[in-house]
Amino acid sequence: MTEPAGGPAAPEPGPRPGPLAGLRVLDLATLFAGPLAATLLGDFGAEVIKVEHPRRPDPSRGHGPAKDGIGLWWKLLGRNKRTMTLDLSHPGGRDVLLRLAADADVVVENFRPGTLEKWGLGWEELSAVNPRLVLARVTGFGQFGPYARRPGFGTLAEAMSGFAAITGEPDGPPTLPPFGLADAIAALTTSYAVLTALRGRDTTGRGQVVDLALIEPMLTVLGPQPLWYDQLGHLQQRMGNRSANVAPRNTYRTADGSWVAVSTSAESVAERVMRLVGRPEVIDEPWFGTGAGRARHADELDAAVGDWIARHDRAEVLAAFEKAEAAIAPIYDVRDVLADPQYQALGTITEVPDEELGTLRMQNVLFRLSETPGAIQWAGRPHGADTDRVLAGLGMDPEEIAGLRAAGAL
């Protein structure tokens, strides 16, 4: 529900923390990749204004569990953002957006290619009012090419990048992640691309367009698969939790029904693991000296490690591996994450006061800076809560704002 009078008041910040203070970002995007990129910029001091349709809020407000009718995902995705409503397809909304863009540094959008142009808000119009603007365009398939106008979501990127093809058990189907993996990777990439474009602006004095397709960052993080195929005709196969490059590498069940993950990317670690589980003789085998050789004997190595772990409770397993300086981690769910002393020491989960729901626990800013740290000032705000405040900042008086609202532009 839009709250044109402002809704619950967000805390008035002092000087914005973080190294991006002074940057203004207009977040026109919906769902996850584009909005999350804007969130990451806001976490480190950028002023982010979230622009939503007056009658169709960002769908992320309705994704996942809600408390008292308030979507919790939005509280994370919308943090550090002022929220306003604007119908960009309405002439009045278009005019307001151009006025906002004239004083902005970055616009983030994820409409299908041609949509902003249809509304008279394409790069030509935006750069005309602000030649220093950076326009970040986040789509499924990019701004050109045969698929450009197709609807694009992270699931499609996870499928088309090759991720699903190599994920899952060897005799099972291709497997998709149960969360927005491609969107999150695209968001990280978009924030990096925006900062790169802004650095370019420092040199040229001009803004530019960032064209980011969800399918490309996802492909990049999969590593050298194209190179392997190009040079060797090699196709990576599904291997479950195993690796074609090292062994033992898997998840193993403990005597008390818990699960742990073991990694032996370094040969020295693999040696420590095999001594710990009572199989030191395999270390002298000719094949043990390389990761690929150990991977070819994964059945034998997994059986040895799995049998030993199955005879001990999780606490005993973790203690023994730590003493042996062998790499292991418990398989956590979110309850374990919240209770873990390492996460607590890092401050990975932080408490954020919220006008609607009280104190919320959520992930902290993504990394720590020693001199100019980021901060969470508030959680996601109600739909349209800051519309009047933002428009007043453009010099609009209450009568002009009321007229736009009556016309359906807000």
CSV table of C-alpha atoms in Angstrom, one decimal:
chain,number,residue,atom,x,y,z
A,1,MET,CA,0.0,0.0,0.0
A,2,THR,CA,1.5,3.3,-1.0
A,3,GLU,CA,1.9,5.8,1.9
A,4,PRO,CA,2.1,9.2,0.1
A,5,ALA,CA,2.5,11.2,3.3
A,6,GLY,CA,5.7,9.4,4.1
A,7,GLY,CA,4.7,6.4,6.1
A,8,PRO,CA,7.0,5.5,9.1
A,9,ALA,CA,9.8,8.0,9.2
A,10,ALA,CA,13.2,6.6,8.4
A,11,PRO,CA,16.1,7.8,10.6
A,12,GLU,CA,17.6,11.0,9.4
A,13,PRO,CA,21.2,10.1,8.6
A,14,GLY,CA,24.1,12.4,9.4
A,15,PRO,CA,27.0,12.4,7.0
A,16,ARG,CA,26.5,9.1,5.0
A,17,PRO,CA,29.1,6.5,6.0
A,18,GLY,CA,31.3,4.8,3.5
A,19,PRO,CA,33.5,5.7,0.6
A,20,LEU,CA,30.6,6.1,-1.9
A,21,ALA,CA,29.0,9.0,0.1
A,22,GLY,CA,28.0,11.7,-2.4
A,23,LEU,CA,26.9,9.3,-5.1
A,24,ARG,CA,23.2,9.2,-6.0
A,25,VAL,CA,21.7,6.0,-7.4
A,26,LEU,CA,18.2,5.7,-8.9
A,27,ASP,CA,17.1,2.0,-8.6
A,28,LEU,CA,14.4,1.4,-11.2
A,29,ALA,CA,14.9,-2.4,-11.3
A,30,THR,CA,12.7,-5.1,-9.9
A,31,LEU,CA,13.3,-8.5,-8.2
A,32,PHE,CA,16.9,-9.3,-7.5
A,33,ALA,CA,20.0,-8.6,-9.7
A,34,GLY,CA,19.5,-4.9,-10.3
A,35,PRO,CA,18.1,-4.0,-6.9
A,36,LEU,CA,20.8,-6.0,-5.1
A,37,ALA,CA,23.5,-4.2,-7.0
A,38,ALA,CA,21.9,-0.9,-5.8
A,39,THR,CA,21.8,-2.3,-2.3
A,40,LEU,CA,25.5,-3.1,-2.3
A,41,LEU,CA,26.3,0.5,-3.4
A,42,GLY,CA,24.0,1.9,-0.7
A,43,ASP,CA,25.7,-0.2,1.9
A,44,PHE,CA,28.9,1.8,1.3
A,45,GLY,CA,27.4,5.2,1.4
A,46,ALA,CA,25.7,5.9,-1.9
A,47,GLU,CA,22.3,7.6,-1.6
A,48,VAL,CA,19.9,5.1,-3.2
A,49,ILE,CA,16.3,6.1,-4.3
A,50,LYS,CA,14.1,3.1,-5.0
A,51,VAL,CA,11.6,4.0,-7.7
A,52,GLU,CA,8.6,1.6,-7.8
A,53,HIS,CA,5.3,1.7,-9.8
A,54,PRO,CA,2.5,3.2,-7.8
A,55,ARG,CA,0.2,0.2,-8.2
A,56,ARG,CA,2.7,-2.6,-8.9
A,57,PRO,CA,5.5,-2.6,-6.2
A,58,ASP,CA,8.7,-4.5,-6.7
A,59,PRO,CA,7.6,-8.2,-6.6
A,60,SER,CA,10.4,-9.0,-4.1
A,61,ARG,CA,8.1,-7.4,-1.5
A,62,GLY,CA,5.9,-10.5,-1.9
A,63,HIS,CA,8.5,-13.2,-2.3
A,64,GLY,CA,9.1,-15.7,0.5
A,65,PRO,CA,7.8,-15.6,4.1
A,66,ALA,CA,6.1,-12.5,5.5
A,67,LYS,CA,5.5,-11.3,9.1
A,68,ASP,CA,2.4,-9.3,9.8
A,69,GLY,CA,1.9,-9.1,6.0
A,70,ILE,CA,5.3,-7.5,5.5
A,71,GLY,CA,7.7,-9.3,3.2
A,72,LEU,CA,11.0,-10.1,5.0
A,73,TRP,CA,13.1,-10.5,1.8
A,74,TRP,CA,12.3,-6.8,1.0
A,75,LYS,CA,13.7,-5.8,4.4
A,76,LEU,CA,17.1,-7.1,3.2
A,77,LEU,CA,16.9,-6.0,-0.4
A,78,GLY,CA,15.5,-2.6,0.3
A,79,ARG,CA,17.9,-1.6,3.1
A,80,ASN,CA,19.5,1.9,2.9
A,81,LYS,CA,17.1,3.0,0.2
A,82,ARG,CA,14.6,5.8,0.1
A,83,THR,CA,11.4,4.5,-1.6
A,84,MET,CA,9.2,6.5,-3.9
A,85,THR,CA,6.5,5.7,-6.5
A,86,LEU,CA,6.6,6.8,-10.1
A,87,ASP,CA,4.8,5.6,-13.2
A,88,LEU,CA,7.5,5.9,-15.8
A,89,SER,CA,5.1,5.3,-18.6
A,90,HIS,CA,3.1,8.4,-17.6
A,91,PRO,CA,4.2,11.7,-19.1
A,92,GLY,CA,4.3,13.3,-15.6
A,93,GLY,CA,6.3,10.3,-14.3
A,94,ARG,CA,8.7,10.6,-17.2
A,95,ASP,CA,9.3,14.3,-16.5
A,96,VAL,CA,10.0,13.6,-12.8
A,97,LEU,CA,12.4,10.8,-13.6
A,98,LEU,CA,14.4,13.1,-16.0
A,99,ARG,CA,14.6,15.7,-13.2
A,100,LEU,CA,15.9,13.1,-10.8
A,101,ALA,CA,18.4,11.8,-13.4
A,102,ALA,CA,19.7,15.2,-14.0
A,103,ASP,CA,21.2,15.2,-10.5
A,104,ALA,CA,22.0,11.5,-10.3
A,105,ASP,CA,25.2,9.5,-10.9
A,106,VAL,CA,23.8,6.1,-11.6
A,107,VAL,CA,20.5,4.6,-12.9
A,108,VAL,CA,20.0,0.9,-12.5
A,109,GLU,CA,17.2,-0.7,-14.6
A,110,ASN,CA,16.2,-4.2,-15.8
A,111,PHE,CA,13.3,-3.6,-18.2
A,112,ARG,CA,13.3,-5.5,-21.5
A,113,PRO,CA,15.4,-3.8,-24.1
A,114,GLY,CA,13.5,-1.0,-25.8
A,115,THR,CA,11.1,-0.4,-22.8
A,116,LEU,CA,12.8,2.8,-21.5
A,117,GLU,CA,13.1,4.0,-25.1
A,118,LYS,CA,9.4,3.5,-25.6
A,119,TRP,CA,8.8,5.8,-22.7
A,120,GLY,CA,11.2,8.4,-23.9
A,121,LEU,CA,13.7,7.5,-21.2
A,122,GLY,CA,16.4,5.8,-23.2
A,123,TRP,CA,20.1,6.6,-23.1
A,124,GLU,CA,19.7,9.4,-25.5
A,125,GLU,CA,17.2,11.3,-23.3
A,126,LEU,CA,19.0,10.4,-20.0
A,127,SER,CA,22.4,11.4,-21.2
A,128,ALA,CA,21.0,14.6,-22.7
A,129,VAL,CA,19.9,15.8,-19.2
A,130,ASN,CA,23.1,14.5,-17.6
A,131,PRO,CA,26.1,13.6,-19.7
A,132,ARG,CA,27.9,12.3,-16.6
A,133,LEU,CA,25.2,9.7,-15.9
A,134,VAL,CA,26.0,5.9,-15.8
A,135,LEU,CA,23.1,3.8,-16.9
A,136,ALA,CA,23.4,0.1,-15.7
A,137,ARG,CA,21.1,-2.1,-17.8
A,138,VAL,CA,20.7,-5.6,-16.3
A,139,THR,CA,18.8,-8.1,-18.5
A,140,GLY,CA,18.7,-11.8,-19.1
A,141,PHE,CA,20.5,-11.8,-22.5
A,142,GLY,CA,21.9,-8.3,-23.0
A,143,GLN,CA,20.7,-5.4,-25.1
A,144,PHE,CA,21.2,-7.0,-28.6
A,145,GLY,CA,21.3,-10.4,-30.2
A,146,PRO,CA,18.6,-12.9,-31.1
A,147,TYR,CA,17.4,-13.5,-27.5
A,148,ALA,CA,17.6,-9.8,-26.3
A,149,ARG,CA,13.9,-9.3,-26.1
A,150,ARG,CA,13.1,-12.6,-24.3
A,151,PRO,CA,12.1,-12.6,-20.7
A,152,GLY,CA,15.2,-13.4,-18.7
A,153,PHE,CA,15.5,-14.7,-15.1
A,154,GLY,CA,18.3,-16.1,-13.1
A,155,THR,CA,17.0,-19.7,-13.5
A,156,LEU,CA,17.5,-19.4,-17.3
A,157,ALA,CA,21.1,-18.2,-16.8
A,158,GLU,CA,21.8,-21.1,-14.5
A,159,ALA,CA,20.5,-23.4,-17.2
A,160,MET,CA,22.1,-21.8,-20.2
A,161,SER,CA,25.5,-21.0,-18.6
A,162,GLY,CA,26.3,-24.7,-18.1
A,163,PHE,CA,25.9,-24.6,-14.3
A,164,ALA,CA,22.9,-27.0,-14.2
A,165,ALA,CA,24.5,-29.4,-16.6
A,166,ILE,CA,27.4,-30.0,-14.2
A,167,THR,CA,25.4,-29.9,-11.0
A,168,GLY,CA,23.8,-33.0,-9.4
A,169,GLU,CA,24.5,-36.7,-9.2
A,170,PRO,CA,26.0,-38.5,-12.2
A,171,ASP,CA,22.8,-40.6,-12.8
A,172,GLY,CA,20.4,-37.8,-11.8
A,173,PRO,CA,19.0,-34.8,-13.7
A,174,PRO,CA,20.7,-31.4,-14.1
A,175,THR,CA,20.1,-29.5,-10.9
A,176,LEU,CA,19.2,-25.9,-10.3
A,177,PRO,CA,20.2,-24.0,-7.1
A,178,PRO,CA,17.4,-23.5,-4.5
A,179,PHE,CA,18.2,-19.7,-4.3
A,180,GLY,CA,18.9,-16.8,-6.7
A,181,LEU,CA,22.5,-17.7,-7.5
A,182,ALA,CA,22.8,-16.2,-11.0
A,183,ASP,CA,21.0,-13.0,-9.8
A,184,ALA,CA,23.4,-12.6,-6.9
A,185,ILE,CA,26.4,-13.1,-9.1
A,186,ALA,CA,25.0,-10.6,-11.6
A,187,ALA,CA,24.4,-8.1,-8.8
A,188,LEU,CA,28.0,-8.3,-7.6
A,189,THR,CA,29.2,-7.9,-11.2
A,190,THR,CA,26.9,-5.0,-11.8
A,191,SER,CA,28.1,-3.1,-8.7
A,192,TYR,CA,31.7,-3.7,-9.9
A,193,ALA,CA,30.8,-2.6,-13.4
A,194,VAL,CA,29.1,0.6,-12.1
A,195,LEU,CA,32.2,1.5,-10.1
A,196,THR,CA,34.4,0.8,-13.1
A,197,ALA,CA,32.2,3.1,-15.3
A,198,LEU,CA,32.4,5.8,-12.6
A,199,ARG,CA,36.1,5.5,-12.5
A,200,GLY,CA,36.1,5.9,-16.3
A,201,ARG,CA,34.0,9.0,-15.9
A,202,ASP,CA,36.8,10.4,-13.7
A,203,THR,CA,39.0,10.2,-16.7
A,204,THR,CA,36.7,11.2,-19.6
A,205,GLY,CA,34.2,13.4,-17.8
A,206,ARG,CA,31.4,11.4,-19.5
A,207,GLY,CA,29.0,8.7,-18.3
A,208,GLN,CA,28.3,5.5,-20.2
A,209,VAL,CA,26.0,2.5,-20.5
A,210,VAL,CA,26.7,-0.7,-18.6
A,211,ASP,CA,25.2,-3.7,-20.6
A,212,LEU,CA,25.1,-6.7,-18.3
A,213,ALA,CA,23.5,-10.0,-19.3
A,214,LEU,CA,22.7,-12.5,-16.5
A,215,ILE,CA,24.1,-15.4,-18.6
A,216,GLU,CA,27.6,-13.9,-18.8
A,217,PRO,CA,28.8,-13.5,-15.1
A,218,MET,CA,27.3,-17.0,-14.4
A,219,LEU,CA,29.4,-18.5,-17.2
A,220,THR,CA,32.5,-16.7,-16.0
A,221,VAL,CA,32.4,-18.1,-12.5
A,222,LEU,CA,32.2,-21.7,-13.9
A,223,GLY,CA,35.9,-21.4,-14.8
A,224,PRO,CA,37.8,-22.8,-17.8
A,225,GLN,CA,35.1,-25.0,-19.3
A,226,PRO,CA,35.1,-23.2,-22.7
A,227,LEU,CA,38.9,-23.4,-22.8
A,228,TRP,CA,38.9,-27.1,-21.9
A,229,TYR,CA,36.4,-27.8,-24.7
A,230,ASP,CA,38.2,-25.6,-27.2
A,231,GLN,CA,41.6,-27.2,-26.7
A,232,LEU,CA,40.7,-30.7,-25.6
A,233,GLY,CA,37.1,-31.4,-26.5
A,234,HIS,CA,36.6,-32.0,-22.8
A,235,LEU,CA,33.1,-31.8,-21.3
A,236,GLN,CA,32.7,-31.5,-17.6
A,237,GLN,CA,30.3,-34.1,-16.2
A,238,ARG,CA,28.0,-34.2,-13.2
A,239,MET,CA,29.8,-35.7,-10.2
A,240,GLY,CA,27.6,-35.0,-7.2
A,241,ASN,CA,29.8,-33.6,-4.4
A,242,ARG,CA,33.0,-35.0,-5.9
A,243,SER,CA,35.6,-33.2,-7.9
A,244,ALA,CA,37.4,-34.3,-11.1
A,245,ASN,CA,40.5,-32.5,-9.8
A,246,VAL,CA,41.0,-33.8,-6.2
A,247,ALA,CA,39.9,-36.5,-3.7
A,248,PRO,CA,38.8,-37.0,-1.1
A,249,ARG,CA,36.3,-34.2,-1.5
A,250,ASN,CA,32.7,-34.9,-0.4
A,251,THR,CA,30.1,-34.7,2.3
A,252,TYR,CA,30.2,-37.3,5.0
A,253,ARG,CA,27.7,-38.3,7.7
A,254,THR,CA,28.8,-38.5,11.3
A,255,ALA,CA,27.8,-41.0,14.0
A,256,ASP,CA,25.3,-38.6,15.5
A,257,GLY,CA,23.6,-37.9,12.2
A,258,SER,CA,25.3,-34.6,11.3
A,259,TRP,CA,27.1,-33.9,8.1
A,260,VAL,CA,30.5,-32.5,7.4
A,261,ALA,CA,32.4,-31.4,4.2
A,262,VAL,CA,36.0,-32.4,3.6
A,263,SER,CA,38.3,-30.7,1.1
A,264,THR,CA,41.9,-31.8,0.1
A,265,SER,CA,42.9,-29.4,-2.6
A,266,ALA,CA,46.5,-29.5,-1.4
A,267,GLU,CA,48.4,-32.8,-1.4
A,268,SER,CA,49.7,-32.1,2.1
A,269,VAL,CA,46.2,-31.9,3.4
A,270,ALA,CA,45.2,-35.1,1.6
A,271,GLU,CA,48.1,-36.8,3.3
A,272,ARG,CA,47.0,-35.5,6.8
A,273,VAL,CA,43.5,-36.8,6.2
A,274,MET,CA,44.6,-40.3,5.2
A,275,ARG,CA,46.9,-40.6,8.2
A,276,LEU,CA,44.1,-39.4,10.5
A,277,VAL,CA,41.6,-42.0,9.2
A,278,GLY,CA,44.1,-44.8,9.5
A,279,ARG,CA,45.1,-45.3,5.8
A,280,PRO,CA,48.6,-43.9,5.6
A,281,GLU,CA,49.7,-46.6,3.1
A,282,VAL,CA,47.8,-45.0,0.3
A,283,ILE,CA,50.1,-41.9,0.5
A,284,ASP,CA,52.9,-44.0,-1.1
A,285,GLU,CA,50.8,-45.0,-4.1
A,286,PRO,CA,52.0,-43.5,-7.4
A,287,TRP,CA,48.6,-42.1,-8.1
A,288,PHE,CA,48.3,-40.2,-4.8
A,289,GLY,CA,50.8,-37.5,-5.8
A,290,THR,CA,48.4,-35.6,-8.1
A,291,GLY,CA,44.9,-34.3,-7.5
A,292,ALA,CA,43.7,-36.0,-10.7
A,293,GLY,CA,45.2,-39.3,-9.7
A,294,ARG,CA,43.5,-39.1,-6.3
A,295,ALA,CA,40.2,-38.2,-8.1
A,296,ARG,CA,40.5,-41.5,-10.1
A,297,HIS,CA,40.6,-43.4,-6.9
A,298,ALA,CA,37.8,-41.4,-5.2
A,299,ASP,CA,35.8,-44.6,-4.4
A,300,GLU,CA,38.6,-46.0,-2.3
A,301,LEU,CA,39.4,-42.7,-0.6
A,302,ASP,CA,35.8,-41.8,0.1
A,303,ALA,CA,35.2,-45.2,1.6
A,304,ALA,CA,38.1,-44.7,4.0
A,305,VAL,CA,37.2,-41.2,5.1
A,306,GLY,CA,33.5,-41.9,5.2
A,307,ASP,CA,33.9,-45.1,7.3
A,308,TRP,CA,36.1,-43.2,9.9
A,309,ILE,CA,33.8,-40.2,10.1
A,310,ALA,CA,30.7,-42.5,10.5
A,311,ARG,CA,32.2,-43.9,13.7
A,312,HIS,CA,32.6,-40.6,15.4
A,313,ASP,CA,30.2,-37.8,16.5
A,314,ARG,CA,30.5,-34.4,14.8
A,315,ALA,CA,32.3,-32.7,17.6
A,316,GLU,CA,34.9,-35.5,17.7
A,317,VAL,CA,35.4,-35.4,13.9
A,318,LEU,CA,35.9,-31.6,13.9
A,319,ALA,CA,38.3,-31.7,16.8
A,320,ALA,CA,40.4,-34.4,15.3
A,321,PHE,CA,40.6,-32.7,11.9
A,322,GLU,CA,41.5,-29.4,13.5
A,323,LYS,CA,44.3,-31.1,15.5
A,324,ALA,CA,45.6,-32.7,12.3
A,325,GLU,CA,45.4,-29.4,10.4
A,326,ALA,CA,43.1,-31.0,7.9
A,327,ALA,CA,40.4,-29.0,6.1
A,328,ILE,CA,36.8,-29.7,7.3
A,329,ALA,CA,33.6,-27.8,7.9
A,330,PRO,CA,30.3,-28.7,9.4
A,331,ILE,CA,27.3,-28.6,7.1
A,332,TYR,CA,25.3,-25.7,8.5
A,333,ASP,CA,21.7,-24.5,8.2
A,334,VAL,CA,20.9,-20.9,9.1
A,335,ARG,CA,20.4,-21.7,12.8
A,336,ASP,CA,24.0,-22.9,12.9
A,337,VAL,CA,25.2,-19.8,11.1
A,338,LEU,CA,23.5,-17.5,13.6
A,339,ALA,CA,25.1,-19.3,16.5
A,340,ASP,CA,28.6,-19.8,15.1
A,341,PRO,CA,31.4,-18.0,17.0
A,342,GLN,CA,33.4,-17.2,13.8
A,343,TYR,CA,30.4,-15.4,12.2
A,344,GLN,CA,29.8,-13.7,15.5
A,345,ALA,CA,33.5,-12.5,15.7
A,346,LEU,CA,33.3,-11.1,12.2
A,347,GLY,CA,29.9,-9.4,12.8
A,348,THR,CA,28.5,-11.2,9.7
A,349,ILE,CA,25.0,-11.1,11.1
A,350,THR,CA,24.0,-7.7,12.5
A,351,GLU,CA,20.9,-6.3,14.2
A,352,VAL,CA,19.0,-3.5,12.3
A,353,PRO,CA,16.2,-1.5,13.9
A,354,ASP,CA,13.0,-1.3,11.9
A,355,GLU,CA,10.0,0.9,12.3
A,356,GLU,CA,7.5,-1.8,11.3
A,357,LEU,CA,8.9,-5.0,12.7
A,358,GLY,CA,11.3,-4.0,15.5
A,359,THR,CA,14.8,-5.4,15.6
A,360,LEU,CA,15.8,-7.5,12.6
A,361,ARG,CA,18.8,-9.8,12.2
A,362,MET,CA,20.3,-9.9,8.7
A,363,GLN,CA,23.6,-10.2,6.8
A,364,ASN,CA,25.9,-7.3,7.4
A,365,VAL,CA,27.7,-5.3,4.7
A,366,LEU,CA,29.6,-7.6,2.4
A,367,PHE,CA,33.2,-6.7,3.4
A,368,ARG,CA,35.1,-4.7,6.0
A,369,LEU,CA,37.1,-1.6,5.2
A,370,SER,CA,39.6,-0.4,7.8
A,371,GLU,CA,39.2,3.3,7.1
A,372,THR,CA,35.8,3.9,5.4
A,373,PRO,CA,33.5,1.1,6.4
A,374,GLY,CA,30.0,0.7,5.2
A,375,ALA,CA,26.9,0.5,7.4
A,376,ILE,CA,23.2,-0.4,7.4
A,377,GLN,CA,21.2,2.6,8.4
A,378,TRP,CA,17.7,1.1,8.0
A,379,ALA,CA,15.9,-1.9,6.6
A,380,GLY,CA,13.6,-1.9,3.6
A,381,ARG,CA,11.0,0.9,3.8
A,382,PRO,CA,7.3,0.8,3.0
A,383,HIS,CA,6.2,1.2,-0.6
A,384,GLY,CA,6.3,4.9,-1.6
A,385,ALA,CA,7.2,6.0,1.9
A,386,ASP,CA,9.6,8.7,0.8
A,387,THR,CA,7.8,10.0,-2.3
A,388,ASP,CA,6.9,13.4,-1.0
A,389,ARG,CA,10.3,13.8,0.6
A,390,VAL,CA,12.2,13.0,-2.6
A,391,LEU,CA,10.0,15.3,-4.7
A,392,ALA,CA,10.2,18.1,-2.2
A,393,GLY,CA,14.0,17.8,-2.7
A,394,LEU,CA,13.4,18.6,-6.4
A,395,GLY,CA,11.7,21.8,-5.4
A,396,MET,CA,8.2,20.6,-5.9
A,397,ASP,CA,5.5,22.2,-3.6
A,398,PRO,CA,2.7,20.1,-2.1
A,399,GLU,CA,0.2,21.3,-4.7
A,400,GLU,CA,2.4,20.1,-7.6
A,401,ILE,CA,2.9,16.8,-5.9
A,402,ALA,CA,-0.8,16.4,-5.2
A,403,GLY,CA,-1.5,17.1,-8.9
A,404,LEU,CA,0.9,14.4,-10.1
A,405,ARG,CA,-0.7,12.0,-7.6
A,406,ALA,CA,-4.2,12.8,-8.8
A,407,ALA,CA,-3.1,12.3,-12.4
A,408,GLY,CA,-1.8,8.8,-11.7
A,409,ALA,CA,1.9,9.7,-12.2
A,410,LEU,CA,2.8,8.9,-8.5
